[in-house]
Amino acid sequence: MPPKPHSNSKRPPRWPDHLQYLSEPRYHSSVPSAVRAIICPHSAGHAQPPVHAHKPPVAIQFISDPSHPAHGQFGLFATKKMPPRTLILDYIGEVHCDDRPDSDYDLSLFRTGTPDHVSVGVDAQHAGNEARFINDYRGVKAKPNALFQERRTEGGELRMSVWSGSEAIKKGDELLVSYGKSWWRARHVEDHGLDGRHVQEHSK
């Protein structure tokens, strides 16, 4: 079994009271044991310490700029300079295989190669970590400065993570990604009318 998630521990400043904070992924009952074995090949029966015991170099901040697409909401900002192509933090949430069309925080993690093509997502709508507050770059900057990328932790667990792009991120800069065209198509919104707070897919 995957390690039990650490919830509501070491909540970062400005974390909303109605959301559960997770330092490790939480696995939903919809994830078959065979799929869990692919995602967490070395975790069966063995609890593992949190991979990111250190505090990620990010801070949740309220966005007061009226020209920002996510004005009145939150964003994620760098608390120190980040070199190019550097791991920033993992996107933590509930790992699941059921459909969640109403969630704007459901990010695609993995799809099996079996005939039934089981899709695995990470949903941070109700529980997650700081990564759920990363905004889309559209309407803020000319291009994203961060990206989503799969990785295996030291314990072998498959996770979606946030990395800096081809250029360094300065201290104080907002972390911005591309949600992908399919995210916007699914919501039938134009770039100038976006709500820059939510994440669904990492495809470009």
PDB file of C-alpha atoms in Angstrom:
ATOM      1  CA  MET A   1       0.000   0.000   0.000  1.00  0.00           C
ATOM      2  CA  PRO A   2       1.205   3.559  -0.660  1.00  0.00           C
ATOM      3  CA  PRO A   3       2.349   5.501   2.389  1.00  0.00           C
ATOM      4  CA  LYS A   4      -0.358   7.179   4.443  1.00  0.00           C
ATOM      5  CA  PRO A   5      -0.537  10.868   3.546  1.00  0.00           C
ATOM      6  CA  HIS A   6       0.402  13.490   6.091  1.00  0.00           C
ATOM      7  CA  SER A   7      -2.589  15.823   6.162  1.00  0.00           C
ATOM      8  CA  ASN A   8      -3.018  19.281   7.640  1.00  0.00           C
ATOM      9  CA  SER A   9       0.557  19.221   8.964  1.00  0.00           C
ATOM     10  CA  LYS A  10       2.873  22.188   8.488  1.00  0.00           C
ATOM     11  CA  ARG A  11       0.279  24.148   6.554  1.00  0.00           C
ATOM     12  CA  PRO A  12       1.928  27.042   4.719  1.00  0.00           C
ATOM     13  CA  PRO A  13       0.950  30.657   5.414  1.00  0.00           C
ATOM     14  CA  ARG A  14      -2.280  31.810   3.727  1.00  0.00           C
ATOM     15  CA  TRP A  15      -3.486  28.246   3.221  1.00  0.00           C
ATOM     16  CA  PRO A  16      -7.333  28.362   2.977  1.00  0.00           C
ATOM     17  CA  ASP A  17      -9.120  26.890   5.994  1.00  0.00           C
ATOM     18  CA  HIS A  18     -11.612  24.947   3.866  1.00  0.00           C
ATOM     19  CA  LEU A  19      -8.874  22.946   2.101  1.00  0.00           C
ATOM     20  CA  GLN A  20      -6.956  19.966   3.456  1.00  0.00           C
ATOM     21  CA  TYR A  21      -3.189  20.278   3.209  1.00  0.00           C
ATOM     22  CA  LEU A  22      -1.300  17.175   2.047  1.00  0.00           C
ATOM     23  CA  SER A  23       2.445  16.622   2.148  1.00  0.00           C
ATOM     24  CA  GLU A  24       2.098  13.275   0.346  1.00  0.00           C
ATOM     25  CA  PRO A  25      -0.398  11.922  -2.221  1.00  0.00           C
ATOM     26  CA  ARG A  26      -3.650  10.384  -1.013  1.00  0.00           C
ATOM     27  CA  TYR A  27      -4.914   7.352  -2.933  1.00  0.00           C
ATOM     28  CA  HIS A  28      -8.601   7.012  -3.778  1.00  0.00           C
ATOM     29  CA  SER A  29     -10.339   3.636  -3.733  1.00  0.00           C
ATOM     30  CA  SER A  30     -10.877   3.881  -7.508  1.00  0.00           C
ATOM     31  CA  VAL A  31      -7.172   3.148  -8.122  1.00  0.00           C
ATOM     32  CA  PRO A  32      -6.795  -0.621  -8.816  1.00  0.00           C
ATOM     33  CA  SER A  33      -4.071  -2.482  -6.963  1.00  0.00           C
ATOM     34  CA  ALA A  34      -2.330  -3.276 -10.255  1.00  0.00           C
ATOM     35  CA  VAL A  35      -2.161   0.426 -11.094  1.00  0.00           C
ATOM     36  CA  ARG A  36      -0.931   1.266  -7.593  1.00  0.00           C
ATOM     37  CA  ALA A  37       1.878  -1.230  -8.112  1.00  0.00           C
ATOM     38  CA  ILE A  38       2.961   0.718 -11.203  1.00  0.00           C
ATOM     39  CA  ILE A  39       2.798   4.093  -9.475  1.00  0.00           C
ATOM     40  CA  CYS A  40       4.338   2.892  -6.197  1.00  0.00           C
ATOM     41  CA  PRO A  41       6.365  -0.236  -7.064  1.00  0.00           C
ATOM     42  CA  HIS A  42       8.352  -0.286  -3.808  1.00  0.00           C
ATOM     43  CA  SER A  43       5.795   0.879  -1.265  1.00  0.00           C
ATOM     44  CA  ALA A  44       3.732  -2.247  -0.601  1.00  0.00           C
ATOM     45  CA  GLY A  45       3.688  -2.858   3.132  1.00  0.00           C
ATOM     46  CA  HIS A  46       6.441  -0.340   3.850  1.00  0.00           C
ATOM     47  CA  ALA A  47       5.866   3.179   5.093  1.00  0.00           C
ATOM     48  CA  GLN A  48       8.234   5.706   3.596  1.00  0.00           C
ATOM     49  CA  PRO A  49       9.300   9.089   4.930  1.00  0.00           C
ATOM     50  CA  PRO A  50       8.102  12.177   3.047  1.00  0.00           C
ATOM     51  CA  VAL A  51      10.290  12.887   0.039  1.00  0.00           C
ATOM     52  CA  HIS A  52       9.922  16.640   0.414  1.00  0.00           C
ATOM     53  CA  ALA A  53      10.544  17.064   4.140  1.00  0.00           C
ATOM     54  CA  HIS A  54      12.114  20.433   3.349  1.00  0.00           C
ATOM     55  CA  LYS A  55      10.015  23.478   2.652  1.00  0.00           C
ATOM     56  CA  PRO A  56       9.741  24.215  -1.085  1.00  0.00           C
ATOM     57  CA  PRO A  57      11.032  27.672  -2.109  1.00  0.00           C
ATOM     58  CA  VAL A  58       7.556  29.026  -2.803  1.00  0.00           C
ATOM     59  CA  ALA A  59       4.926  31.152  -1.091  1.00  0.00           C
ATOM     60  CA  ILE A  60       1.181  31.501  -1.589  1.00  0.00           C
ATOM     61  CA  GLN A  61       0.278  35.144  -2.106  1.00  0.00           C
ATOM     62  CA  PHE A  62      -2.942  37.058  -2.628  1.00  0.00           C
ATOM     63  CA  ILE A  63      -3.099  38.759  -6.027  1.00  0.00           C
ATOM     64  CA  SER A  64      -4.170  42.382  -5.677  1.00  0.00           C
ATOM     65  CA  ASP A  65      -3.205  43.599  -9.165  1.00  0.00           C
ATOM     66  CA  PRO A  66      -6.525  44.388 -10.925  1.00  0.00           C
ATOM     67  CA  SER A  67      -4.973  43.644 -14.332  1.00  0.00           C
ATOM     68  CA  HIS A  68      -4.074  40.080 -13.336  1.00  0.00           C
ATOM     69  CA  PRO A  69      -6.518  37.413 -14.628  1.00  0.00           C
ATOM     70  CA  ALA A  70      -6.580  35.876 -11.125  1.00  0.00           C
ATOM     71  CA  HIS A  71      -7.169  39.198  -9.347  1.00  0.00           C
ATOM     72  CA  GLY A  72      -8.699  38.581  -5.929  1.00  0.00           C
ATOM     73  CA  GLN A  73      -7.417  35.004  -5.822  1.00  0.00           C
ATOM     74  CA  PHE A  74      -4.061  33.424  -5.032  1.00  0.00           C
ATOM     75  CA  GLY A  75      -0.845  32.684  -6.884  1.00  0.00           C
ATOM     76  CA  LEU A  76       2.414  30.896  -6.145  1.00  0.00           C
ATOM     77  CA  PHE A  77       5.628  32.917  -5.961  1.00  0.00           C
ATOM     78  CA  ALA A  78       9.335  32.092  -5.722  1.00  0.00           C
ATOM     79  CA  THR A  79      10.976  32.843  -2.367  1.00  0.00           C
ATOM     80  CA  LYS A  80      14.475  32.494  -3.808  1.00  0.00           C
ATOM     81  CA  LYS A  81      16.194  32.380  -7.184  1.00  0.00           C
ATOM     82  CA  MET A  82      15.675  29.075  -9.006  1.00  0.00           C
ATOM     83  CA  PRO A  83      18.152  27.842 -11.636  1.00  0.00           C
ATOM     84  CA  PRO A  84      16.853  26.605 -15.005  1.00  0.00           C
ATOM     85  CA  ARG A  85      15.405  23.080 -15.215  1.00  0.00           C
ATOM     86  CA  THR A  86      15.213  22.641 -11.459  1.00  0.00           C
ATOM     87  CA  LEU A  87      12.653  20.641  -9.483  1.00  0.00           C
ATOM     88  CA  ILE A  88      10.526  23.071  -7.485  1.00  0.00           C
ATOM     89  CA  LEU A  89       7.876  20.873  -5.864  1.00  0.00           C
ATOM     90  CA  ASP A  90       5.499  18.001  -6.578  1.00  0.00           C
ATOM     91  CA  TYR A  91       1.845  18.483  -7.475  1.00  0.00           C
ATOM     92  CA  ILE A  92       0.181  16.741  -4.538  1.00  0.00           C
ATOM     93  CA  GLY A  93      -3.474  15.721  -4.333  1.00  0.00           C
ATOM     94  CA  GLU A  94      -5.749  12.692  -4.419  1.00  0.00           C
ATOM     95  CA  VAL A  95      -4.602  10.058  -6.919  1.00  0.00           C
ATOM     96  CA  HIS A  96      -7.686   8.578  -8.586  1.00  0.00           C
ATOM     97  CA  CYS A  97      -9.039   6.696 -11.608  1.00  0.00           C
ATOM     98  CA  ASP A  98     -12.664   7.877 -11.572  1.00  0.00           C
ATOM     99  CA  ASP A  99     -13.977  10.682 -13.784  1.00  0.00           C
ATOM    100  CA  ARG A 100     -14.040  14.151 -12.227  1.00  0.00           C
ATOM    101  CA  PRO A 101     -15.266  16.514 -14.946  1.00  0.00           C
ATOM    102  CA  ASP A 102     -16.243  19.207 -12.442  1.00  0.00           C
ATOM    103  CA  SER A 103     -12.777  19.579 -10.923  1.00  0.00           C
ATOM    104  CA  ASP A 104     -10.518  22.365 -12.180  1.00  0.00           C
ATOM    105  CA  TYR A 105      -7.572  20.951 -10.230  1.00  0.00           C
ATOM    106  CA  ASP A 106      -7.391  17.477 -11.767  1.00  0.00           C
ATOM    107  CA  LEU A 107      -4.070  16.877 -13.492  1.00  0.00           C
ATOM    108  CA  SER A 108      -3.317  13.855 -15.700  1.00  0.00           C
ATOM    109  CA  LEU A 109      -0.596  11.627 -14.232  1.00  0.00           C
ATOM    110  CA  PHE A 110      -0.548   8.301 -16.059  1.00  0.00           C
ATOM    111  CA  ARG A 111      -2.428   6.143 -18.558  1.00  0.00           C
ATOM    112  CA  THR A 112      -2.000   2.398 -18.701  1.00  0.00           C
ATOM    113  CA  GLY A 113      -1.102   0.646 -21.936  1.00  0.00           C
ATOM    114  CA  THR A 114      -3.691  -2.066 -21.344  1.00  0.00           C
ATOM    115  CA  PRO A 115      -6.708  -2.407 -23.682  1.00  0.00           C
ATOM    116  CA  ASP A 116      -8.975  -0.643 -21.173  1.00  0.00           C
ATOM    117  CA  HIS A 117      -6.587   2.359 -20.990  1.00  0.00           C
ATOM    118  CA  VAL A 118      -7.016   3.251 -17.325  1.00  0.00           C
ATOM    119  CA  SER A 119      -6.333   6.951 -16.762  1.00  0.00           C
ATOM    120  CA  VAL A 120      -4.828   8.122 -13.481  1.00  0.00           C
ATOM    121  CA  GLY A 121      -5.232  11.697 -12.286  1.00  0.00           C
ATOM    122  CA  VAL A 122      -4.127  13.825  -9.343  1.00  0.00           C
ATOM    123  CA  ASP A 123      -6.990  15.959  -8.047  1.00  0.00           C
ATOM    124  CA  ALA A 124      -6.190  18.840  -5.681  1.00  0.00           C
ATOM    125  CA  GLN A 125      -9.629  20.433  -5.619  1.00  0.00           C
ATOM    126  CA  HIS A 126     -10.296  19.637  -1.949  1.00  0.00           C
ATOM    127  CA  ALA A 127      -6.875  18.504  -0.718  1.00  0.00           C
ATOM    128  CA  GLY A 128      -3.390  19.213  -1.999  1.00  0.00           C
ATOM    129  CA  ASN A 129      -0.276  21.318  -1.567  1.00  0.00           C
ATOM    130  CA  GLU A 130       1.069  24.694  -2.694  1.00  0.00           C
ATOM    131  CA  ALA A 131       1.270  23.590  -6.346  1.00  0.00           C
ATOM    132  CA  ARG A 132      -2.527  23.837  -6.715  1.00  0.00           C
ATOM    133  CA  PHE A 133      -2.186  27.638  -6.700  1.00  0.00           C
ATOM    134  CA  ILE A 134       0.010  27.882  -9.798  1.00  0.00           C
ATOM    135  CA  ASN A 135      -1.609  30.113 -12.403  1.00  0.00           C
ATOM    136  CA  ASP A 136      -1.619  29.993 -16.190  1.00  0.00           C
ATOM    137  CA  TYR A 137       0.748  32.441 -17.887  1.00  0.00           C
ATOM    138  CA  ARG A 138      -1.851  33.828 -20.289  1.00  0.00           C
ATOM    139  CA  GLY A 139      -2.656  37.436 -19.541  1.00  0.00           C
ATOM    140  CA  VAL A 140       0.293  37.675 -17.137  1.00  0.00           C
ATOM    141  CA  LYS A 141       3.517  37.023 -19.072  1.00  0.00           C
ATOM    142  CA  ALA A 142       4.495  36.308 -22.667  1.00  0.00           C
ATOM    143  CA  LYS A 143       5.411  32.711 -21.847  1.00  0.00           C
ATOM    144  CA  PRO A 144       5.438  30.298 -18.891  1.00  0.00           C
ATOM    145  CA  ASN A 145       8.482  30.104 -16.620  1.00  0.00           C
ATOM    146  CA  ALA A 146       7.637  26.665 -15.212  1.00  0.00           C
ATOM    147  CA  LEU A 147       6.274  23.370 -16.494  1.00  0.00           C
ATOM    148  CA  PHE A 148       4.734  20.103 -15.366  1.00  0.00           C
ATOM    149  CA  GLN A 149       6.838  16.978 -15.734  1.00  0.00           C
ATOM    150  CA  GLU A 150       6.565  13.423 -14.422  1.00  0.00           C
ATOM    151  CA  ARG A 151       9.271  12.056 -12.163  1.00  0.00           C
ATOM    152  CA  ARG A 152      10.016   9.149  -9.862  1.00  0.00           C
ATOM    153  CA  THR A 153      10.796   9.992  -6.245  1.00  0.00           C
ATOM    154  CA  GLU A 154      13.723   8.467  -4.402  1.00  0.00           C
ATOM    155  CA  GLY A 155      11.264   5.858  -3.133  1.00  0.00           C
ATOM    156  CA  GLY A 156      10.123   5.022  -6.680  1.00  0.00           C
ATOM    157  CA  GLU A 157       6.710   6.719  -6.577  1.00  0.00           C
ATOM    158  CA  LEU A 158       5.490   8.309  -9.815  1.00  0.00           C
ATOM    159  CA  ARG A 159       4.486  11.935  -9.327  1.00  0.00           C
ATOM    160  CA  MET A 160       3.710  14.967 -11.412  1.00  0.00           C
ATOM    161  CA  SER A 161       6.053  17.767 -10.459  1.00  0.00           C
ATOM    162  CA  VAL A 162       6.718  21.414 -11.193  1.00  0.00           C
ATOM    163  CA  TRP A 163      10.076  22.389 -12.718  1.00  0.00           C
ATOM    164  CA  SER A 164      11.601  25.702 -13.701  1.00  0.00           C
ATOM    165  CA  GLY A 165      11.857  26.243 -17.451  1.00  0.00           C
ATOM    166  CA  SER A 166      14.823  27.047 -19.666  1.00  0.00           C
ATOM    167  CA  GLU A 167      15.504  30.299 -17.807  1.00  0.00           C
ATOM    168  CA  ALA A 168      16.133  31.031 -14.138  1.00  0.00           C
ATOM    169  CA  ILE A 169      13.216  32.222 -12.012  1.00  0.00           C
ATOM    170  CA  LYS A 170      13.957  35.305  -9.931  1.00  0.00           C
ATOM    171  CA  LYS A 171      13.059  35.679  -6.276  1.00  0.00           C
ATOM    172  CA  GLY A 172       9.604  37.226  -6.070  1.00  0.00           C
ATOM    173  CA  ASP A 173       8.500  36.072  -9.525  1.00  0.00           C
ATOM    174  CA  GLU A 174       5.147  34.347  -9.872  1.00  0.00           C
ATOM    175  CA  LEU A 175       5.359  30.734 -11.030  1.00  0.00           C
ATOM    176  CA  LEU A 176       3.400  30.422 -14.269  1.00  0.00           C
ATOM    177  CA  VAL A 177       2.669  27.360 -16.391  1.00  0.00           C
ATOM    178  CA  SER A 178       0.604  26.564 -19.466  1.00  0.00           C
ATOM    179  CA  TYR A 179      -2.592  24.719 -18.641  1.00  0.00           C
ATOM    180  CA  GLY A 180      -2.794  23.495 -22.237  1.00  0.00           C
ATOM    181  CA  LYS A 181      -5.263  24.245 -25.004  1.00  0.00           C
ATOM    182  CA  SER A 182      -7.477  21.305 -24.061  1.00  0.00           C
ATOM    183  CA  TRP A 183      -8.060  22.819 -20.606  1.00  0.00           C
ATOM    184  CA  TRP A 184      -9.435  25.986 -22.158  1.00  0.00           C
ATOM    185  CA  ARG A 185     -11.425  24.136 -24.823  1.00  0.00           C
ATOM    186  CA  ALA A 186     -13.099  22.082 -22.107  1.00  0.00           C
ATOM    187  CA  ARG A 187     -14.251  25.266 -20.406  1.00  0.00           C
ATOM    188  CA  HIS A 188     -15.183  27.223 -23.547  1.00  0.00           C
ATOM    189  CA  VAL A 189     -13.364  30.369 -22.457  1.00  0.00           C
ATOM    190  CA  GLU A 190     -11.155  32.781 -24.329  1.00  0.00           C
ATOM    191  CA  ASP A 191      -7.670  33.686 -23.190  1.00  0.00           C
ATOM    192  CA  HIS A 192      -8.681  37.213 -22.179  1.00  0.00           C
ATOM    193  CA  GLY A 193     -11.479  35.868 -19.994  1.00  0.00           C
ATOM    194  CA  LEU A 194      -9.543  33.193 -18.151  1.00  0.00           C
ATOM    195  CA  ASP A 195      -9.593  32.508 -14.437  1.00  0.00           C
ATOM    196  CA  GLY A 196      -5.899  31.874 -13.938  1.00  0.00           C
ATOM    197  CA  ARG A 197      -6.061  29.858 -10.771  1.00  0.00           C
ATOM    198  CA  HIS A 198      -6.789  26.290 -11.805  1.00  0.00           C
ATOM    199  CA  VAL A 199      -4.857  23.371 -13.262  1.00  0.00           C
ATOM    200  CA  GLN A 200      -6.010  20.350 -15.237  1.00  0.00           C
ATOM    201  CA  GLU A 201      -3.562  19.118 -17.847  1.00  0.00           C
ATOM    202  CA  HIS A 202       0.151  19.494 -18.440  1.00  0.00           C
ATOM    203  CA  SER A 203      -0.018  18.931 -22.186  1.00  0.00           C
ATOM    204  CA  LYS A 204       1.016  21.883 -24.329  1.00  0.00           C
TER     205      LYS A 204
END
